[in-house]
Each structure stands twice: as structure tokens, then as C-alpha cells.
Coordinates of C-alpha atoms and ligand atoms in Angstrom, one line a residue:
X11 CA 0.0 0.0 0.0
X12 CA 3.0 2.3 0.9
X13 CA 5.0 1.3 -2.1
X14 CA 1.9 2.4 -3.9
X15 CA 1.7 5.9 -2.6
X16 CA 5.3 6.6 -2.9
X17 CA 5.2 6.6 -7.3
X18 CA 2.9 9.1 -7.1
X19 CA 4.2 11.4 -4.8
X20 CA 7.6 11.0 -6.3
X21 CA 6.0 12.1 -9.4
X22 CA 4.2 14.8 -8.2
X23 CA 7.5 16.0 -6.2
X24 CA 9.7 16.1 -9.5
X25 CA 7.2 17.9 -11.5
X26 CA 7.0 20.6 -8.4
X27 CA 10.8 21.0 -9.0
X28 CA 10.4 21.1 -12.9
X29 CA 7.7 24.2 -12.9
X30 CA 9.6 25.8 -10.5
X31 CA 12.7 25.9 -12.1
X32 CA 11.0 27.1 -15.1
X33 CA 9.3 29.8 -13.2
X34 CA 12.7 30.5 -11.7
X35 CA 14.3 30.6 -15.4
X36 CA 11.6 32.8 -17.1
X37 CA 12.7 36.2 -17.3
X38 CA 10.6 38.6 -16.2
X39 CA 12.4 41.8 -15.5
X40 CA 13.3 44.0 -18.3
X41 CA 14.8 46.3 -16.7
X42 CA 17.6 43.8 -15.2
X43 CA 18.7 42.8 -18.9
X44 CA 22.5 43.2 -19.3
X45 CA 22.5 45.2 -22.7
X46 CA 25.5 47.1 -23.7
X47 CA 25.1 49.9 -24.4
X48 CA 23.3 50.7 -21.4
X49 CA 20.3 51.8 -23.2
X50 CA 18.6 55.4 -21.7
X51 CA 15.2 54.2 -20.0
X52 CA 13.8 50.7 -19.6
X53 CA 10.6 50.6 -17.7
X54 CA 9.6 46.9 -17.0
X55 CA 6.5 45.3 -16.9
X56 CA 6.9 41.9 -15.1
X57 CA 5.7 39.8 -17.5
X58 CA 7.4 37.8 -20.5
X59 CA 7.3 36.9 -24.2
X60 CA 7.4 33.8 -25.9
X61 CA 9.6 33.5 -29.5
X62 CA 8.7 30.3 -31.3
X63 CA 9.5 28.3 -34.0
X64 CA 6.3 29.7 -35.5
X65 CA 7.5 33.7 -35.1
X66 CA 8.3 36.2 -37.8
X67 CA 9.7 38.9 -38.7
X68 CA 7.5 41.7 -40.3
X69 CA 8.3 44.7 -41.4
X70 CA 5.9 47.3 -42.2
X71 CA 6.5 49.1 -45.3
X72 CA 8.0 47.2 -48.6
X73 CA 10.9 49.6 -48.4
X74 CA 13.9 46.8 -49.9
X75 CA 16.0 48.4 -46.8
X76 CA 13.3 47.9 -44.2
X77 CA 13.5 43.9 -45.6
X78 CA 17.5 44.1 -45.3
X79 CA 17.5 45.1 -41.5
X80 CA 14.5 42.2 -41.0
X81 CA 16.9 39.9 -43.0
X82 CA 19.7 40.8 -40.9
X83 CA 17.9 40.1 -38.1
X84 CA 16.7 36.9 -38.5
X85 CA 19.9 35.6 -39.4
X86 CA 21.4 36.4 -36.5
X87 CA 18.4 35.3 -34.4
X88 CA 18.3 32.1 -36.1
X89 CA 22.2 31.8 -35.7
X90 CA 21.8 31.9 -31.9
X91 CA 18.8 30.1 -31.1
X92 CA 18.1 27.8 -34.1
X93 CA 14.9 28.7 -35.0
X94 CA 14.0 30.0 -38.4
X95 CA 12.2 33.2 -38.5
X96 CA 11.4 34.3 -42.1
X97 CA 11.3 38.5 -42.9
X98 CA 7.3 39.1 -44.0
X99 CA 6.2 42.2 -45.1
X100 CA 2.5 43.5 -43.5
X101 CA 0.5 46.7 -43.6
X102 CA -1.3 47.0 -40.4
X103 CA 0.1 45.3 -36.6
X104 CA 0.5 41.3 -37.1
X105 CA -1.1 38.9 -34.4
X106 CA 0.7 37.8 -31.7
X107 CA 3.8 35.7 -31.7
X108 CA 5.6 38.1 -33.6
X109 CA 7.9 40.5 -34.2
X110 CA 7.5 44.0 -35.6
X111 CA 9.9 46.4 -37.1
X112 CA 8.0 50.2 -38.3
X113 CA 9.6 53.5 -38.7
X114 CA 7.2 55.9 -37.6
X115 CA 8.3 59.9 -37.0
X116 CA 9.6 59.3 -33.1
X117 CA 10.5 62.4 -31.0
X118 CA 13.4 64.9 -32.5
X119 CA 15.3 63.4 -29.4
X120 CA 15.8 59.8 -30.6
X121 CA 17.8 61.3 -33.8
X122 CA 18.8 59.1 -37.1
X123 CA 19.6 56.3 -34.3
X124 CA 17.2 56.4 -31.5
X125 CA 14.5 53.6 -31.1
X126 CA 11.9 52.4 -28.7
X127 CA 11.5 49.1 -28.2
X128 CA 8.1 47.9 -26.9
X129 CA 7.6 43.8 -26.3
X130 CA 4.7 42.9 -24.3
X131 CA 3.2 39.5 -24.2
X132 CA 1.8 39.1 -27.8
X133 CA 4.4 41.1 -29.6
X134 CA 7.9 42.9 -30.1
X135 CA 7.4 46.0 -31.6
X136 CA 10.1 48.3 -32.7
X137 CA 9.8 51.7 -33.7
X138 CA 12.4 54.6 -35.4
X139 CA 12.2 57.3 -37.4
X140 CA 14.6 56.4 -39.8
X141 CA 16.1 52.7 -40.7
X142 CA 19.5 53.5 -38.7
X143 CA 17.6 53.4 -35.5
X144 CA 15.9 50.1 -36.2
X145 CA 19.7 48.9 -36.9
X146 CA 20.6 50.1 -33.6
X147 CA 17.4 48.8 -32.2
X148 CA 17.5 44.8 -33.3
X149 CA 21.0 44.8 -31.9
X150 CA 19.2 45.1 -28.4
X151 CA 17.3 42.4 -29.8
X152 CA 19.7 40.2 -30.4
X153 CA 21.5 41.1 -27.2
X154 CA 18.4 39.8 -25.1
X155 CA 17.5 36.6 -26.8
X156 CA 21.4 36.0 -26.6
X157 CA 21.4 36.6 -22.7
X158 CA 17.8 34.4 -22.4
X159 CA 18.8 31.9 -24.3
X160 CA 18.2 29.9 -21.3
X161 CA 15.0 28.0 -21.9
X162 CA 14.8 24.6 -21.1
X163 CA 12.5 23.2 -24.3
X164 CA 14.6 23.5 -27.0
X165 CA 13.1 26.1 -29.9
X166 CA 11.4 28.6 -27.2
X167 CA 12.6 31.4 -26.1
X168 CA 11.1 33.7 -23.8
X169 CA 12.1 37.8 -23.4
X170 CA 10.8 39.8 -20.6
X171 CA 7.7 42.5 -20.9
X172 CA 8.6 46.1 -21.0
X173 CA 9.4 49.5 -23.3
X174 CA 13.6 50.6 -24.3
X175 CA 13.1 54.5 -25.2
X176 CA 17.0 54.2 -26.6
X177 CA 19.0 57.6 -28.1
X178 CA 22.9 58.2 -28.5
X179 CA 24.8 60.9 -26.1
X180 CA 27.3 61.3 -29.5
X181 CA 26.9 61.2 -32.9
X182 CA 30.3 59.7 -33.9
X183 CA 31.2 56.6 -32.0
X184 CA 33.9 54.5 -33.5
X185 CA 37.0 52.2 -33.9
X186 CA 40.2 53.1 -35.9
X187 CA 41.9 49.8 -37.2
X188 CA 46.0 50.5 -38.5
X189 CA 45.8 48.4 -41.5
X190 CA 49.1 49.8 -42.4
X191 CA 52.1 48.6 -39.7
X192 CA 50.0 44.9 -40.6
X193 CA 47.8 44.6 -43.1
X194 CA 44.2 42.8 -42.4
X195 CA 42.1 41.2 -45.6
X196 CA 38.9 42.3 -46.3
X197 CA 37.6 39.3 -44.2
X198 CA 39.5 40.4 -41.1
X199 CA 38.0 44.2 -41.6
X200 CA 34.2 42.6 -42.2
X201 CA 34.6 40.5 -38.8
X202 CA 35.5 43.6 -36.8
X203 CA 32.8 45.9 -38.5
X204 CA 30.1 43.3 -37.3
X205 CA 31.8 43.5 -33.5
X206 CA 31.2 47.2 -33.7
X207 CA 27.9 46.9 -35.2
X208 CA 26.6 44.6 -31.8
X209 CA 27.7 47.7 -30.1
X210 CA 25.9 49.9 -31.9
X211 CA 29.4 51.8 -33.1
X212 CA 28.4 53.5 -36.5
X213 CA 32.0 54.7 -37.9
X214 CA 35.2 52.2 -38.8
X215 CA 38.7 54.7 -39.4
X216 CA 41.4 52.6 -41.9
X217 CA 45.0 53.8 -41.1
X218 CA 45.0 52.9 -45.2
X219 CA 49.0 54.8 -45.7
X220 CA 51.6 55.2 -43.0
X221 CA 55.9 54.1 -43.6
X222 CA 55.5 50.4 -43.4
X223 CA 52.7 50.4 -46.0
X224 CA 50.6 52.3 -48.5
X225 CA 46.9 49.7 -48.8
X226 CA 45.0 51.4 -51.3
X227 CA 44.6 51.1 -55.4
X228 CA 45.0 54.5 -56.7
X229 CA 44.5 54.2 -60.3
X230 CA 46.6 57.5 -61.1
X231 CA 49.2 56.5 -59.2
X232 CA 49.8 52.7 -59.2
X233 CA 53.2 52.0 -57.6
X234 CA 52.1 53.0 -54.7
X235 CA 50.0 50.1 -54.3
X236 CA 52.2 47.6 -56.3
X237 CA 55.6 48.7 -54.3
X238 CA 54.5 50.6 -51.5
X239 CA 52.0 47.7 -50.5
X240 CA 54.1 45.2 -50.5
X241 CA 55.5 44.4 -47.2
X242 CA 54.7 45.3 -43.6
X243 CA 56.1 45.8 -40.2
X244 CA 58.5 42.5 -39.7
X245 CA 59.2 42.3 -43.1
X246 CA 56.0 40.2 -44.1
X247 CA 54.0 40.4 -47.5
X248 CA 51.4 43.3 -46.8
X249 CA 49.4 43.8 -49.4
X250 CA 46.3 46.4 -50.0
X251 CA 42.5 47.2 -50.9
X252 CA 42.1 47.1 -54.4
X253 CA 39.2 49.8 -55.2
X254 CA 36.6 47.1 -55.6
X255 CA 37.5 46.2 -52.7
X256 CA 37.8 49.1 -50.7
X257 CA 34.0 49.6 -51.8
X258 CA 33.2 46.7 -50.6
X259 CA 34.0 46.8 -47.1
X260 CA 32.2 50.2 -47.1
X261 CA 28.9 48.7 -48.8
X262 CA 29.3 46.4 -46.4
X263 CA 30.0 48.9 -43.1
X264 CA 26.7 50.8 -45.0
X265 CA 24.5 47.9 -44.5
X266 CA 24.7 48.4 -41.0
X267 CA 24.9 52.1 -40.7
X268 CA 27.9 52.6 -40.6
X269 CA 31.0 55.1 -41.9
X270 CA 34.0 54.1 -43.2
X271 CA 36.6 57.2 -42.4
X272 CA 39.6 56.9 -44.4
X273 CA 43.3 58.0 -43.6
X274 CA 45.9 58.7 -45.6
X275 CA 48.7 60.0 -43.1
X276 CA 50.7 63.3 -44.4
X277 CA 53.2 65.1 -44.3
X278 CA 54.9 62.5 -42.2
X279 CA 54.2 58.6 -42.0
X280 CA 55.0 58.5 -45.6
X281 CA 58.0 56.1 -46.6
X282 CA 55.7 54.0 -48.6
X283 CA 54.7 56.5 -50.8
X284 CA 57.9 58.3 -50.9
X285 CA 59.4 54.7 -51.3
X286 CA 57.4 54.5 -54.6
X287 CA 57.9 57.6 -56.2
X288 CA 60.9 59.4 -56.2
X289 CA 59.9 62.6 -57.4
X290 CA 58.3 62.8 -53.5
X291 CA 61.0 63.6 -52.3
X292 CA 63.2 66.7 -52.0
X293 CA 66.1 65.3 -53.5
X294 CA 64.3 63.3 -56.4
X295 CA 65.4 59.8 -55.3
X296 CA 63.1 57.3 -53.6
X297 CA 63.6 55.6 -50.0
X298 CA 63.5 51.8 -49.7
X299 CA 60.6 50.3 -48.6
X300 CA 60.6 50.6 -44.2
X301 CA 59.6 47.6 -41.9
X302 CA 60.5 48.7 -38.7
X303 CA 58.3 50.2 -35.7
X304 CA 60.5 54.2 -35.4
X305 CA 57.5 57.2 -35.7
X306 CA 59.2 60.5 -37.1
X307 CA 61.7 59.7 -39.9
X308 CA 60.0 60.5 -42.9
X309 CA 58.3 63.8 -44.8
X310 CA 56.2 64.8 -48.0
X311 CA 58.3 67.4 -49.7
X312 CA 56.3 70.1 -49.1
X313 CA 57.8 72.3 -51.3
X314 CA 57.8 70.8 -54.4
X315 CA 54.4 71.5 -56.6
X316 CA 53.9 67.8 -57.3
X317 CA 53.2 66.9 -53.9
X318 CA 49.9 68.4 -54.3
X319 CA 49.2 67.6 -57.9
X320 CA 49.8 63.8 -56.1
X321 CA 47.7 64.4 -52.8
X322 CA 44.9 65.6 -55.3
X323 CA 44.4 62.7 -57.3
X324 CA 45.0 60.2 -54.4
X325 CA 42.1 62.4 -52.7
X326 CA 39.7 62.9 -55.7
X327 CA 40.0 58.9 -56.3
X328 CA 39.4 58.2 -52.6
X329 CA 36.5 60.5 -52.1
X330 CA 35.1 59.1 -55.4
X331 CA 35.1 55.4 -53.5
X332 CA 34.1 57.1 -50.0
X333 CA 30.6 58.3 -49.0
X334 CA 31.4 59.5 -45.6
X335 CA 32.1 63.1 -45.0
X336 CA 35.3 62.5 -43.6
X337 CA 38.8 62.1 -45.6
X338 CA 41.5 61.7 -42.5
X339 CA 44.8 63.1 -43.5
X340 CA 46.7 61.9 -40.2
X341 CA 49.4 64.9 -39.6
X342 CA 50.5 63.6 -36.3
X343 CA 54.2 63.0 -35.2
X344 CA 55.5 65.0 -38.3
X345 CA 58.5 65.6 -36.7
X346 CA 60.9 66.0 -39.9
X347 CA 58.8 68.5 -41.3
X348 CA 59.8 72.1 -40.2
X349 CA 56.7 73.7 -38.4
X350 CA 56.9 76.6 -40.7
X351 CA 56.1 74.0 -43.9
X352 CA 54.0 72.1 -41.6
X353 CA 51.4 75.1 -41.2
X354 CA 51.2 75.9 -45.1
X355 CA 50.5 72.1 -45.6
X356 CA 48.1 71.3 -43.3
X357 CA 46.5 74.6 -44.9
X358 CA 46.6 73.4 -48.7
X359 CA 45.5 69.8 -47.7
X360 CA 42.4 71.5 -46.1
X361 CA 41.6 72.8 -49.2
X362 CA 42.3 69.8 -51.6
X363 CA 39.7 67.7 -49.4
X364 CA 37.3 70.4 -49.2
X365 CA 37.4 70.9 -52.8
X366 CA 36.8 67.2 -53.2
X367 CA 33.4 67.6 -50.8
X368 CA 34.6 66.2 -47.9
X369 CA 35.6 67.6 -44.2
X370 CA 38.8 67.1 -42.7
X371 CA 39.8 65.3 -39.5
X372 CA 43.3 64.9 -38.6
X373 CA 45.3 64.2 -35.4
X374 CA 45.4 66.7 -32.6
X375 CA 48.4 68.3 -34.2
X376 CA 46.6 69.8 -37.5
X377 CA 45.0 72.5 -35.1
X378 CA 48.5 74.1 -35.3
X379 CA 47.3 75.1 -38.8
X380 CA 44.0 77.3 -39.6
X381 CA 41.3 75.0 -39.3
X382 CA 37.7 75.3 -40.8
X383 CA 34.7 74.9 -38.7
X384 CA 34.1 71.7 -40.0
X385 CA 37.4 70.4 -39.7
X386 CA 37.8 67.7 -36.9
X387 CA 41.2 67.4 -34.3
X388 CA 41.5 63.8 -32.9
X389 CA 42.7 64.4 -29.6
X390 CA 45.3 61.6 -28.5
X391 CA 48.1 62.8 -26.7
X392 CA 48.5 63.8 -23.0
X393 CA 49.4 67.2 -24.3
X394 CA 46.0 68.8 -24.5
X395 CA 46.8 72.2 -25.9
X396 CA 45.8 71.3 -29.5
X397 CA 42.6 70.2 -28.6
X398 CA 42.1 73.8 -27.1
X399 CA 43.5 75.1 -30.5
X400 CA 41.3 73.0 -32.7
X401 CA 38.1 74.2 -30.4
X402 CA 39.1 77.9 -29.7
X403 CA 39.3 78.1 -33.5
X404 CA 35.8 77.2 -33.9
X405 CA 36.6 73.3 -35.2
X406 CA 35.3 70.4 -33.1
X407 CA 36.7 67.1 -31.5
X408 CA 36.9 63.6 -31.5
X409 CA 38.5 61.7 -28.3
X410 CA 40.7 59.2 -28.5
X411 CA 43.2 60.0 -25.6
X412 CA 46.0 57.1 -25.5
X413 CA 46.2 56.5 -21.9
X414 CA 42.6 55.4 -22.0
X415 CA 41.4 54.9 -25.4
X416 CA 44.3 53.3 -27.0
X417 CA 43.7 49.8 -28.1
X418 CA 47.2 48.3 -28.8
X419 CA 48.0 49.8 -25.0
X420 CA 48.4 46.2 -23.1
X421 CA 46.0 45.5 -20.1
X422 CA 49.4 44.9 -17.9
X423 CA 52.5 43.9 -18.1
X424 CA 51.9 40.7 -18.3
X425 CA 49.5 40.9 -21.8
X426 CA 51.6 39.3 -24.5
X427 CA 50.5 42.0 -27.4
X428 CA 50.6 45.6 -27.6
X429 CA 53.0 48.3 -26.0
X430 CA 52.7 50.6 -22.7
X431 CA 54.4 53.6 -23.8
X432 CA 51.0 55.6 -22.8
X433 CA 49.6 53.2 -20.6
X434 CA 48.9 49.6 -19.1
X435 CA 44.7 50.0 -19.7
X436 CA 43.1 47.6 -17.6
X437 CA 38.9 47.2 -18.6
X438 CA 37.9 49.5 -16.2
X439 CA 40.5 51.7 -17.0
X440 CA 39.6 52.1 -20.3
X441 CA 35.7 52.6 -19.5
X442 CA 35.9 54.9 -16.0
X443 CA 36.5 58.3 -18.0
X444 CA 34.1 60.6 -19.1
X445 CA 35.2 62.8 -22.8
X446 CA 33.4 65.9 -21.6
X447 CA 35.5 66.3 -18.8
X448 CA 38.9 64.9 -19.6
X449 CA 40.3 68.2 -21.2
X450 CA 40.1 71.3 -19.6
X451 CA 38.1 73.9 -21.8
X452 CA 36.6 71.7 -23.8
X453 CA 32.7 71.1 -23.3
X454 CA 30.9 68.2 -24.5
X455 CA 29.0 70.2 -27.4
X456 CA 32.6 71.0 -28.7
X457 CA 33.0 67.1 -29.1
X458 CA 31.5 65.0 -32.0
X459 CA 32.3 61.8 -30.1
X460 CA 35.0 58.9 -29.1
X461 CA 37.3 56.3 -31.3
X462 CA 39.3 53.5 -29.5
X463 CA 42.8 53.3 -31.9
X464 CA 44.0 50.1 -32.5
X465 CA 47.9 50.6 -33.6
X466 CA 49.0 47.4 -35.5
X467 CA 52.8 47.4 -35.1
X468 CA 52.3 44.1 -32.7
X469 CA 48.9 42.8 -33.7
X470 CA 49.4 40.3 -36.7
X471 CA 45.7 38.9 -37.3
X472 CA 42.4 38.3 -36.6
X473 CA 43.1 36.5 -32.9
X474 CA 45.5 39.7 -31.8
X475 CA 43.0 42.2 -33.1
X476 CA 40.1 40.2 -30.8
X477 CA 42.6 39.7 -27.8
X478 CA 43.4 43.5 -27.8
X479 CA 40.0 44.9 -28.9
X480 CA 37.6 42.6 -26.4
X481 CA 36.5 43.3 -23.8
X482 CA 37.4 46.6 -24.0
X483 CA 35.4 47.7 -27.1
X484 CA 31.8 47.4 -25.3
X485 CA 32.9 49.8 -23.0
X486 CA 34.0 52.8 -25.1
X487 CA 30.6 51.5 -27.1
X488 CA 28.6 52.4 -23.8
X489 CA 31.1 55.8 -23.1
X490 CA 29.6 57.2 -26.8
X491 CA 26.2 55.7 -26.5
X492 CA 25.1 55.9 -22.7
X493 CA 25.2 59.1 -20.8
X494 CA 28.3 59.8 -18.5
X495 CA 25.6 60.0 -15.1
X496 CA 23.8 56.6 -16.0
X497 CA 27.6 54.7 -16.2
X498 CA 29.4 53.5 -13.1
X499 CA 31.9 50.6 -13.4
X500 CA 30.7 48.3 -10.7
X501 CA 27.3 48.4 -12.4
X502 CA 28.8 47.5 -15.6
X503 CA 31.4 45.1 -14.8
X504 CA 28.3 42.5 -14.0
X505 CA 26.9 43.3 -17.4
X506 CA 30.1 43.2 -19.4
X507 CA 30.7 39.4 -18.0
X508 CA 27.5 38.0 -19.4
X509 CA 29.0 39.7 -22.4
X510 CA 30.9 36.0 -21.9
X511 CA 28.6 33.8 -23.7
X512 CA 28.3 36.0 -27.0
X513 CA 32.3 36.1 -27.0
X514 CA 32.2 32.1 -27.0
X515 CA 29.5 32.0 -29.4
X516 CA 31.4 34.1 -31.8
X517 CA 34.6 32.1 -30.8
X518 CA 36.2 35.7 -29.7
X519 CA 39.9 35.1 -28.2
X520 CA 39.3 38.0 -25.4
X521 CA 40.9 38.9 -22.5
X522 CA 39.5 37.5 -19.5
X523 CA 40.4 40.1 -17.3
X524 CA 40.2 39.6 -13.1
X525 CA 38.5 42.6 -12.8
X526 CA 35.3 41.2 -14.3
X527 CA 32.9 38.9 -12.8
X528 CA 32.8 35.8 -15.7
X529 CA 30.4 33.1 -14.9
X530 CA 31.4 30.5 -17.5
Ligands
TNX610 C1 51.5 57.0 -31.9 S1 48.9 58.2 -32.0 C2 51.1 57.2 -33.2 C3 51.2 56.0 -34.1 C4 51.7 54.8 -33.3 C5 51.1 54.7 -32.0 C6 51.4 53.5 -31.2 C7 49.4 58.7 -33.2 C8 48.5 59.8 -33.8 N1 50.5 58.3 -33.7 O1 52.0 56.3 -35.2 O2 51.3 53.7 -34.1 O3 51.5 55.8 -31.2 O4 50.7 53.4 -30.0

């Protein structure tokens, strides 16, 4: 008789424990959801969603880039959970289940990249006024269902109830990647655009010239590619963008809102080129190709009128290929040019990329020269007294200060990669800083936004660019995105770690610092 109560009990016991470790699994609060960037407001509203095999994707105008975003979207979202959302297009709300991209006119606050993000028991509904902020908004998506991927039936995935009312603090938050001292394939520079685009970074700088390397076709001028790209730092291959290229990995950085800034570093930084053409240089002979790491050494003759007839056509062909507003034209460390040709330089190159339709940025140093309004200053160095220049002159600023924003710094002096001669950043390093008060003077209207620089003399391929890059890069994300009084480090350091299981999924080599809480 016992025996015959026990079997039942037993079962009722283990189903108990099964329902309440579901109940304990379902997410519920919205507003606990680790997303990076920290996104503005999140009101919760204790209840979940379910995503099924069943769901879609529907997108409500039949606007091809509206489909594109949805497409996007369900890749990735079938990627991580295996289901297989299809993109549908609909003119009124779909039924329940689903999930619903519309741009709708939002407040003027939410910008070109603002969204709100509504999911409440029958639907996720995602609103922007233009298609950038829907970008911007599936990423949170994604960065949910990849945190709640925790269901225990297999195909079922449920997101907790509430509305994301989402906005950026600056309008230019980016990575610069030195494809000169190494050079990185097309490949390599796709993989790194899609790490920036989880983050919701919209702008990729190429270091595309410096001594060790020149990485970009110019029709006009074709040695420079063919000689100038042909090694690299230690003496490898190197090799370059040919145009096609080149405008691929900005259709592709386009597809997901984002700009592609090129540099071409002048007066100094210029062996390659004045390795492939003679008549570069002051005394008409050519310098051999350079694979060391020295800064400093070399000059453009700026003198000599074919300097700028060259510096024209390499800028007319590389606006031509370049829809972003920026041409970068480096001018830092130019420490064989005379200040007194520096000046004149700077000036005529101002000119050359205006004509051309495009605004200037440049290292800190160019505010030495007369800068236009538009013109942008890339503060880096711990001197700060050309980002006052740059701003007292009317021009604006974009931070990248080395000691804090430098990606080839190491983490400490035990990381393997990198150099110090700035700083050791440790993760928290790199994120505790705010850029509207780091240089004295300058306000935060007077800066467009933040870059983390990753140098390439020690970083040979795609593992070193990932070891270096994460997990530092979702924090200078969150710096440009989130604003300064909503961050605080030992708030973030418990949303970074669960960071953990996208960086496996993506088989990222990262750094797994001390100073963040991992679980896995
Ligand atoms: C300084 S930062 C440089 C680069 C080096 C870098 C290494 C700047 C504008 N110039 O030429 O690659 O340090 O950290």
C-alpha cells in the first residue's frame, strides 16, 4: 500500500521541482537585462514573451532596406537560437507571436539612431524614425534573446515584458583599425565591423598609408599600391585594398549604418609613398621600402608643386570610393617636417579635401594650422593644448586620448600583445573616463564623439586584433552611447561578464580580465 503511494508522490515532487525551475528561469524583469550599451530608460512590466519556432519577422513598409534590417535580423536570431524566423512584409500590426519592425516619425530626441522598443506578451514592436535606429534597435534584440537563451525546451525562447526608449549621447562613436604597420584582408575588416555593429558603433577609421605600407589602389598613381603595399612591419608580404574592394567593405559597413573614415597620413608617416615615387622627395630619389616600428623619420616634400598635384588625385580617387564626410589626413608625429612648412601644408591639404566635398579630421596636431569649422582634431596625446587650439578656433573634437582609449596599450604587463608607452589599460580603466571632462576647456557640445585606436605594429591577425579589442570595445561603445551619469563601473562590470557567452558563441579570443565577474 505504501509502495503504492510513494510513485505518485515521487512524481508529483519532480514535476514541483520542474515548474519551479521554469518559473525561476523565465525572465521577467526587463529592466535587469544586461545590454550594452546601457540603453537610456527601460521601464519593466513583469511579465514575458514567448519566441517560437512559429514567429516572424514583419516589417511594415515594402521599403527593400526595411527587408534588409528584418533579413539581418533573422539571421542572427536564427544563428543563436536555431529557430528560423522568415522576414514578412505587412500593412497594419501582425497577431501575436511576432515581431515588428516600423519606422514611424519618433520624437526629434531619438535622432537618425534612436528607437523604442516595446515587447509585451503578444508582440515585439520596434519603432524609429529612420532605418539606422531600427539597426541600432534589433542589436538590443539580439543582445536579449542571446542573454535568455536559457530555456529549457529546446526552440522557445522567452524575453521579458517592457518599453527601451533608446537615443545616443554622440553622434560619432567609432574604432580606428591601422591596416598599415599589418595589413588585415577584407575578411578580417568585415569581422571587426560586425563586432562594432553589436555595439551599436556606426563609424570604422582605416590607417590605409603610414611608412610600413601604402593599402589602397590608386589608379593614377599605381606603384604605390604595387611597391608601397608590399610588405609590412617585420618584413611580411602586406598587401592592399584594391578599389573594388575598398568599396566593398564600405557597402558592407553601409548595410549596417555605418561610416567608413579613411586616412591617408601626411606630411609625415609616408616612406611607402615616398618609397614609390621618387619625385616625392626633396632630392628626387626614392627611399627603400621601411619595416620597422621608429615614428618620425619621414616627410612629403612640401615644397615641391607635385606633392599636391599627387595628394589631389590620391584624394579625388578616394573620395570618389568614400561616401562618408570624412577624408582623414593623419598629420601627427610629423617631426621631420619644419613647423613653418608644416602650417602651409596642413592649410593646402584642407583645401584639396574640401574641394573634393569632404571635411577634414586629422590628429590633434593639425589645429596648429588654420582649421575650418568643419574640420575635426583627434585628440590623443597627454598634451591637450591642440585640442584647445582645434576648439578655440571654432573646429570640433573627437577623443581618442592614449592612456585610455588606445587599443594596442596592453592591459598589464603581463599581456603578451601591444606596447605601454601611454599606458597599461586595464577594462575598467579604459571605461571609467568621461570625454566631456577629460580636457580642460573643452565642453561636450565641442565634441563629436569617441574612437578606440588600435595601432598594428604588434597585432598580426584576426586572434590579436580580438585579444586587444575585447573586452574593452563594449565599453568605449557604452562611453559614446550611454550618458556619463547613467555609467558607473561596478554596475557595468556584472553586465560586461554576461557579455561572456556572445564572445564564445562568436569564438572571440578576449581577454579574460580579473576585474570582471565571468560566470562560464
Ligand atoms: C602614436 S597616436 C602614433 C602611431 C603609433 C602609436 C602606437 C598617433 C597619432 N601616432 O604612429 O602607431 O603611437 O601606439
Amino acid at each position: 500500500m505504501k509502495k503504492n503511494l510513494l510513485i505518485p508522490a515521487l512524481f508529483i515532487a519532480a514535476i514541483m521541482v520542474i515548474t519551479m525551475s521554469f518559473k525561476t528561469k523565465i525572465p521577467s524583469d526587463l529592466s535587469k537585462e544586461s545590454i550594452i550599451p546601457k540603453p537610456v530608460s527601460i521601464t519593466a512590466t513583469g511579465d514575458y514573451f514567448t519566441l517560437k519556432k512559429k514567429s516572424s519577422i514583419f516589417v511594415a513598409v515594402e521599403a527593400d532596406e526595411m527587408i534588409q534590417i528584418g533579413q539581418y535580423l533573422a539571421d542572427k536570431l536564427n544563428m543563436a537560437t536555431g529557430l528560423s524566423a522568415k522576414v514578412k512584409t505587412i500593412s497594419a500590426e501582425p497577431g501575436s507571436g511576432n515581431i515588428y519592425l516600423a519606422l514611424t516619425d519618433l520624437d526629434k530626441k531619438f535622432g537618425d539612431e534612436g528607437y523604442e522598443l516595446t515587447i509585451t506578451k503578444q508582440l515585439i514592436k520596434l519603432k524609429a524614425s529612420k532605418p539606422a535606429g531600427i539597426f541600432r534597435g534589433i542589436q538590443t534584440i539580439r543582445q536579449i534573446v542571446t542573454n535568455d537563451t536559457i530555456s529549457k525546451r529546446p526552440g522557445v525562447y522567452k524575453i521579458a515584458t517592457g518599453t527601451i526608449t533608446d537615443y545616443p549621447d554622440y553622434s560619432y562613436r567609432g574604432m580606428m583599425l591601422d591596416v598599415s604597420r599589418h595589413f588585415f584582408g577584407v575578411d578580417d575588416v568585415k569581422q571587426v565591423i560586425e563586432y562594432l555593429a553589436y555595439y551599436k558603433m556606426n563609424s570604422l577609421h582605416l590607417g590605409l598609408s603610414n611608412d610600413q605600407g601604402w593599402r589602397i589602389e590608386i589608379k593614377s598613381w599605381p606603384n604605390l599600391a604595387a611597391h608601397g603595399g608590399s610588405t609590412e612591419v617585420g618584413g611580411g608580404k602586406g598587401g592592399y585594398y584594391t578599389q573594388d574592394q575598398y568599396s566593398d567593405i564600405v557597402r558592407y559597413a553601409k548595410e549596417r549604418y555605418m561610416t567608413i573614415v579613411p586616412e591617408i597620413d601626411m606630411p609625415g608617416h609616408t616612406n611607402a609613398a615616398l618609397a614609390s615615387y621618387a619625385e616625392l622627395n626633396c632630392n628626387g630619389k626614392a627611399t627603400e621600402l621601411y619595416t620597422g616600428t621608429d615614428v618620425g623619420f619621414s616627410t612629403f616634400c612640401t615644397d615641391k608643386e607635385i606633392t599636391y598635384k599627387f595628394i589631389d588625385d590620391v584624394l579625388r580617387e578616394l573620395s570618389a570610393i568614400t561616401p562618408g564626410p570624412y577624408i582623414h589626413i593623419g598629420g601627427d608625429e610629423s617631426h621631420s617636417t619644419k613647423i613653418e612648412d608644416y602650417i602651409p601644408f596642413v592649410n593646402k591639404v584642407q583645401e584639396i579635401v574640401t574641394s573634393h566635398g569632404k571635411q577634414v579630421l586629422g590628429w590633434g596636431e593639425i589645429a596648429l594650422a588654420t582649421l575650418k569649422s568643419n574640420s575635426v582634431a583627434q585628440h590623443w596625446t597627454k598634451n591637450v593644448s591642440n585640442a584647445q587650439k582645434a576648439v578655440s578656433q571654432g573646429a570640433k573634437v573627437l577623443m581618442s586620448p592614449a592612456t585610455k582609449a588606445y587599443l594596442d596599450m596592453k592591459y598589464n604587463s603581463t599581456t603578451p600583445l601591444g606596447t605601454h608607452w601611454a599606458a597599461y589599460i586595464e577594462v575598467d580603466e579604459a571605461y571609467n573616463w568621461d570625454p566631456a571632462t577629460l580636457v580642460p576647456g573643452l565642453g561636450k557640445e565641442t565634441i563629436i564623439g569617441i574612437e578606440a585606436a588600435l595601432w598594428s605594429e604588434t597585432v598580426t591577425n584576426l586572434d590579436d586584433i580580438e585579444y586587444m579589442v575585447f573586452p574593452r570595445l563594449p565599453g568605449y561603445a557604452e562611453i559614446g552611447w550611454t550618458p556619463a551619469s547613467m555609467r558607473n563601473w561596478e554596475e557595468y562590470k556584472f553586465r560586461l561578464a554576461k557579455q561572456e557567452k556572445w564572445f564564445n558563441a562568436m569564438g572571440i579570443n578576449f581577454y579574460k580580465s580579473p576585474l570582471v565577474p565571468w560566470k562560464e
